[in-house]
Amino acid sequence: MHYEPYALWGVPDYVPEDAVLQVSDLVKPGAIARMNKDIQGINPGAGITRFSTKIMDTYGLKDAGYFFHTGSEEDCFSAFETAVNNKEWIIVPLWKPQFLHHSYQIREISEPKGLLGILDRAVLLLRQDRASLFTQAQLDRLDALRFSNEIIATLDYQVSREGKPIDTVTKAWLSQSSC
């Protein structure tokens, strides 16, 4: 296993924990009064979208005035960044690692019913017909790679927001890492 991605619902760290600690807190009067009720998701087929739809129904968020809708990943990221720039309270359906975690303090809110799925295991896969392109030492080095979610978020930021080519970013990280 190389790292452990997972889905989450988060809020900017300036949203007080005593106001919103878990999903069920979103229907409390104080949260309803302050929270942006427009929850911008990503594409309809994404796992986080399916999870979010279940959360909306299970926790009665629609009845409390919240609206979840899909769009592109950039729609989701931009909605979050705009809200943070305006110090708005906002919910972001996201995953970790992801580049927003590199630039922003996003506090995960608890979802005790387990509707956000499980902790995944990210591994590198290699097609058998391509294995001969690598030496055993190279395959062993690839298999030994271990990342934290923070490392992946940083690398993702360099590619997604700084526009650096992925090959350049990964080569630089590999040359600096101890693996």
mmCIF file of C-alpha atoms in Angstrom:
data_model
loop_
_atom_site.group_PDB
_atom_site.id
_atom_site.type_symbol
_atom_site.label_atom_id
_atom_site.label_comp_id
_atom_site.label_asym_id
_atom_site.label_seq_id
_atom_site.Cartn_x
_atom_site.Cartn_y
_atom_site.Cartn_z
ATOM 1 C CA MET A 1 0.000 0.000 0.000
ATOM 2 C CA HIS A 2 1.371 3.411 -0.980
ATOM 3 C CA TYR A 3 -1.088 5.750 0.795
ATOM 4 C CA GLU A 4 -4.614 5.768 2.221
ATOM 5 C CA PRO A 5 -7.155 8.040 0.504
ATOM 6 C CA TYR A 6 -10.659 8.610 1.851
ATOM 7 C CA ALA A 7 -13.771 10.737 1.329
ATOM 8 C CA LEU A 8 -14.805 13.453 3.760
ATOM 9 C CA TRP A 9 -17.055 16.392 4.335
ATOM 10 C CA GLY A 10 -15.130 19.379 5.585
ATOM 11 C CA VAL A 11 -15.472 22.990 6.611
ATOM 12 C CA PRO A 12 -12.875 25.772 6.759
ATOM 13 C CA ASP A 13 -11.015 25.731 10.067
ATOM 14 C CA TYR A 14 -12.542 29.085 11.073
ATOM 15 C CA VAL A 15 -15.943 27.412 11.465
ATOM 16 C CA PRO A 16 -15.987 26.752 15.229
ATOM 17 C CA GLU A 17 -16.008 23.128 16.333
ATOM 18 C CA ASP A 18 -18.652 23.905 18.925
ATOM 19 C CA ALA A 19 -20.932 25.023 16.073
ATOM 20 C CA VAL A 20 -20.180 22.225 13.571
ATOM 21 C CA LEU A 21 -18.396 19.101 14.748
ATOM 22 C CA GLN A 22 -20.434 16.496 12.888
ATOM 23 C CA VAL A 23 -22.896 16.347 10.012
ATOM 24 C CA SER A 24 -25.929 16.363 12.315
ATOM 25 C CA ASP A 25 -24.823 19.784 13.633
ATOM 26 C CA LEU A 26 -25.583 21.288 10.218
ATOM 27 C CA VAL A 27 -29.306 21.319 11.029
ATOM 28 C CA LYS A 28 -28.860 23.232 14.287
ATOM 29 C CA PRO A 29 -30.176 26.827 14.158
ATOM 30 C CA GLY A 30 -26.721 28.417 14.559
ATOM 31 C CA ALA A 31 -25.266 26.453 11.644
ATOM 32 C CA ILE A 32 -28.331 26.982 9.469
ATOM 33 C CA ALA A 33 -28.105 30.738 10.064
ATOM 34 C CA ARG A 34 -24.432 30.976 9.040
ATOM 35 C CA MET A 35 -23.733 28.150 6.592
ATOM 36 C CA ASN A 36 -23.772 28.547 2.826
ATOM 37 C CA LYS A 37 -26.501 26.027 1.962
ATOM 38 C CA ASP A 38 -25.255 25.452 -1.589
ATOM 39 C CA ILE A 39 -23.040 22.360 -1.461
ATOM 40 C CA GLN A 40 -21.074 22.118 -4.692
ATOM 41 C CA GLY A 41 -20.119 18.560 -5.581
ATOM 42 C CA ILE A 42 -18.251 17.051 -8.482
ATOM 43 C CA ASN A 43 -19.460 14.773 -11.279
ATOM 44 C CA PRO A 44 -22.530 12.553 -10.767
ATOM 45 C CA GLY A 45 -20.628 9.254 -10.977
ATOM 46 C CA ALA A 46 -18.052 10.039 -8.292
ATOM 47 C CA GLY A 47 -18.066 8.139 -5.015
ATOM 48 C CA ILE A 48 -18.103 11.357 -2.982
ATOM 49 C CA THR A 49 -21.220 12.410 -4.918
ATOM 50 C CA ARG A 50 -23.035 9.146 -4.118
ATOM 51 C CA PHE A 51 -21.990 9.423 -0.466
ATOM 52 C CA SER A 52 -23.070 13.063 -0.286
ATOM 53 C CA THR A 53 -26.512 12.320 -1.724
ATOM 54 C CA LYS A 54 -27.041 9.701 0.994
ATOM 55 C CA ILE A 55 -25.863 12.151 3.654
ATOM 56 C CA MET A 56 -28.299 14.797 2.408
ATOM 57 C CA ASP A 57 -31.221 12.352 2.733
ATOM 58 C CA THR A 58 -30.166 10.611 5.951
ATOM 59 C CA TYR A 59 -29.484 13.758 7.953
ATOM 60 C CA GLY A 60 -32.462 15.785 6.680
ATOM 61 C CA LEU A 61 -30.270 18.450 5.126
ATOM 62 C CA LYS A 62 -32.651 19.063 2.223
ATOM 63 C CA ASP A 63 -35.463 19.787 4.681
ATOM 64 C CA ALA A 64 -33.145 22.244 6.457
ATOM 65 C CA GLY A 65 -32.614 24.198 3.211
ATOM 66 C CA TYR A 66 -29.350 22.693 1.948
ATOM 67 C CA PHE A 67 -28.933 21.900 -1.719
ATOM 68 C CA PHE A 68 -26.334 19.513 -3.148
ATOM 69 C CA HIS A 69 -25.557 19.703 -6.839
ATOM 70 C CA THR A 70 -22.954 18.263 -9.147
ATOM 71 C CA GLY A 71 -20.501 19.958 -11.462
ATOM 72 C CA SER A 72 -16.872 19.715 -12.409
ATOM 73 C CA GLU A 73 -14.062 19.272 -9.927
ATOM 74 C CA GLU A 74 -13.056 22.860 -10.674
ATOM 75 C CA ASP A 75 -16.593 24.030 -9.819
ATOM 76 C CA CYS A 76 -16.230 22.391 -6.411
ATOM 77 C CA PHE A 77 -12.733 23.717 -5.766
ATOM 78 C CA SER A 78 -13.581 27.251 -6.915
ATOM 79 C CA ALA A 79 -16.748 27.381 -4.798
ATOM 80 C CA PHE A 80 -14.692 26.451 -1.735
ATOM 81 C CA GLU A 81 -11.865 28.893 -2.492
ATOM 82 C CA THR A 82 -14.292 31.764 -3.162
ATOM 83 C CA ALA A 83 -16.180 31.088 0.065
ATOM 84 C CA VAL A 84 -12.947 30.962 2.083
ATOM 85 C CA ASN A 85 -11.751 34.220 0.536
ATOM 86 C CA ASN A 86 -15.049 35.745 1.731
ATOM 87 C CA LYS A 87 -14.833 34.002 5.149
ATOM 88 C CA GLU A 88 -18.159 32.261 4.488
ATOM 89 C CA TRP A 89 -19.109 29.098 6.297
ATOM 90 C CA ILE A 90 -19.172 26.375 3.646
ATOM 91 C CA ILE A 91 -19.288 22.600 3.396
ATOM 92 C CA VAL A 92 -16.945 20.927 0.939
ATOM 93 C CA PRO A 93 -17.451 17.297 -0.090
ATOM 94 C CA LEU A 94 -13.897 16.219 -0.743
ATOM 95 C CA TRP A 95 -11.333 13.500 -0.455
ATOM 96 C CA LYS A 96 -7.938 13.273 1.075
ATOM 97 C CA PRO A 97 -5.379 13.608 -0.303
ATOM 98 C CA GLN A 98 -6.313 16.486 -2.574
ATOM 99 C CA PHE A 99 -4.513 19.754 -3.351
ATOM 100 C CA LEU A 100 -6.910 21.987 -1.381
ATOM 101 C CA HIS A 101 -5.498 20.414 1.790
ATOM 102 C CA HIS A 102 -2.094 21.838 0.835
ATOM 103 C CA SER A 103 -3.327 25.449 0.801
ATOM 104 C CA TYR A 104 -6.206 25.473 3.266
ATOM 105 C CA GLN A 105 -6.959 24.195 6.733
ATOM 106 C CA ILE A 106 -10.005 22.043 6.103
ATOM 107 C CA ARG A 107 -11.477 20.500 9.215
ATOM 108 C CA GLU A 108 -13.206 17.200 8.660
ATOM 109 C CA ILE A 109 -16.627 16.965 10.184
ATOM 110 C CA SER A 110 -17.608 13.647 11.709
ATOM 111 C CA GLU A 111 -20.114 11.441 9.948
ATOM 112 C CA PRO A 112 -20.872 8.740 12.530
ATOM 113 C CA LYS A 113 -23.212 6.648 10.337
ATOM 114 C CA GLY A 114 -20.359 5.616 8.021
ATOM 115 C CA LEU A 115 -21.941 6.983 4.841
ATOM 116 C CA LEU A 116 -18.637 8.348 3.499
ATOM 117 C CA GLY A 117 -17.288 4.921 2.721
ATOM 118 C CA ILE A 118 -14.081 3.423 3.976
ATOM 119 C CA LEU A 119 -10.396 4.157 4.014
ATOM 120 C CA ASP A 120 -9.044 3.069 0.645
ATOM 121 C CA ARG A 121 -5.683 1.570 -0.147
ATOM 122 C CA ALA A 122 -3.814 3.150 -3.045
ATOM 123 C CA VAL A 123 -1.362 0.858 -4.789
ATOM 124 C CA LEU A 124 0.584 1.026 -8.027
ATOM 125 C CA LEU A 125 -0.523 -1.385 -10.706
ATOM 126 C CA LEU A 126 1.604 -2.608 -13.564
ATOM 127 C CA ARG A 127 0.368 -4.376 -16.627
ATOM 128 C CA GLN A 128 2.159 -7.704 -17.006
ATOM 129 C CA ASP A 129 2.991 -6.984 -20.636
ATOM 130 C CA ARG A 130 4.912 -3.871 -19.501
ATOM 131 C CA ALA A 131 6.859 -5.412 -16.599
ATOM 132 C CA SER A 132 9.803 -6.249 -18.862
ATOM 133 C CA LEU A 133 10.377 -2.506 -19.377
ATOM 134 C CA PHE A 134 11.623 -2.266 -15.758
ATOM 135 C CA THR A 135 14.500 -3.854 -13.914
ATOM 136 C CA GLN A 136 13.759 -5.757 -10.727
ATOM 137 C CA ALA A 137 15.520 -3.020 -8.752
ATOM 138 C CA GLN A 138 13.193 -0.404 -10.279
ATOM 139 C CA LEU A 139 10.129 -2.523 -9.502
ATOM 140 C CA ASP A 140 11.328 -3.020 -5.928
ATOM 141 C CA ARG A 141 11.832 0.740 -5.520
ATOM 142 C CA LEU A 142 8.356 1.469 -6.860
ATOM 143 C CA ASP A 143 6.844 -1.134 -4.557
ATOM 144 C CA ALA A 144 8.650 0.396 -1.564
ATOM 145 C CA LEU A 145 7.225 3.881 -2.105
ATOM 146 C CA ARG A 146 5.176 5.140 0.823
ATOM 147 C CA PHE A 147 3.429 8.494 0.829
ATOM 148 C CA SER A 148 1.488 10.380 3.421
ATOM 149 C CA ASN A 149 -1.734 12.036 2.318
ATOM 150 C CA GLU A 150 0.046 15.358 2.932
ATOM 151 C CA ILE A 151 2.786 14.460 0.422
ATOM 152 C CA ILE A 152 0.202 13.556 -2.216
ATOM 153 C CA ALA A 153 -1.718 16.807 -1.530
ATOM 154 C CA THR A 154 1.489 18.807 -2.021
ATOM 155 C CA LEU A 155 2.387 17.023 -5.256
ATOM 156 C CA ASP A 156 -1.204 17.447 -6.477
ATOM 157 C CA TYR A 157 -1.011 21.179 -5.684
ATOM 158 C CA GLN A 158 2.186 21.543 -7.719
ATOM 159 C CA VAL A 159 0.533 19.910 -10.724
ATOM 160 C CA SER A 160 -3.025 21.270 -10.373
ATOM 161 C CA ARG A 161 -2.397 24.823 -9.198
ATOM 162 C CA GLU A 162 1.215 25.623 -10.096
ATOM 163 C CA GLY A 163 0.887 23.981 -13.521
ATOM 164 C CA LYS A 164 4.068 21.951 -13.231
ATOM 165 C CA PRO A 165 4.296 18.834 -15.407
ATOM 166 C CA ILE A 166 3.591 15.682 -13.429
ATOM 167 C CA ASP A 167 6.841 14.058 -14.613
ATOM 168 C CA THR A 168 8.858 17.025 -13.319
ATOM 169 C CA VAL A 169 7.053 17.006 -9.974
ATOM 170 C CA THR A 170 7.443 13.270 -9.431
ATOM 171 C CA LYS A 171 11.096 13.213 -10.507
ATOM 172 C CA ALA A 172 11.888 16.069 -8.126
ATOM 173 C CA TRP A 173 10.111 14.322 -5.253
ATOM 174 C CA LEU A 174 11.804 10.997 -5.993
ATOM 175 C CA SER A 175 15.243 12.634 -6.100
ATOM 176 C CA GLN A 176 14.604 14.254 -2.687
ATOM 177 C CA SER A 177 13.008 11.250 -1.014
ATOM 178 C CA SER A 178 14.910 8.573 0.815
ATOM 179 C CA CYS A 179 13.316 5.628 -0.951
#
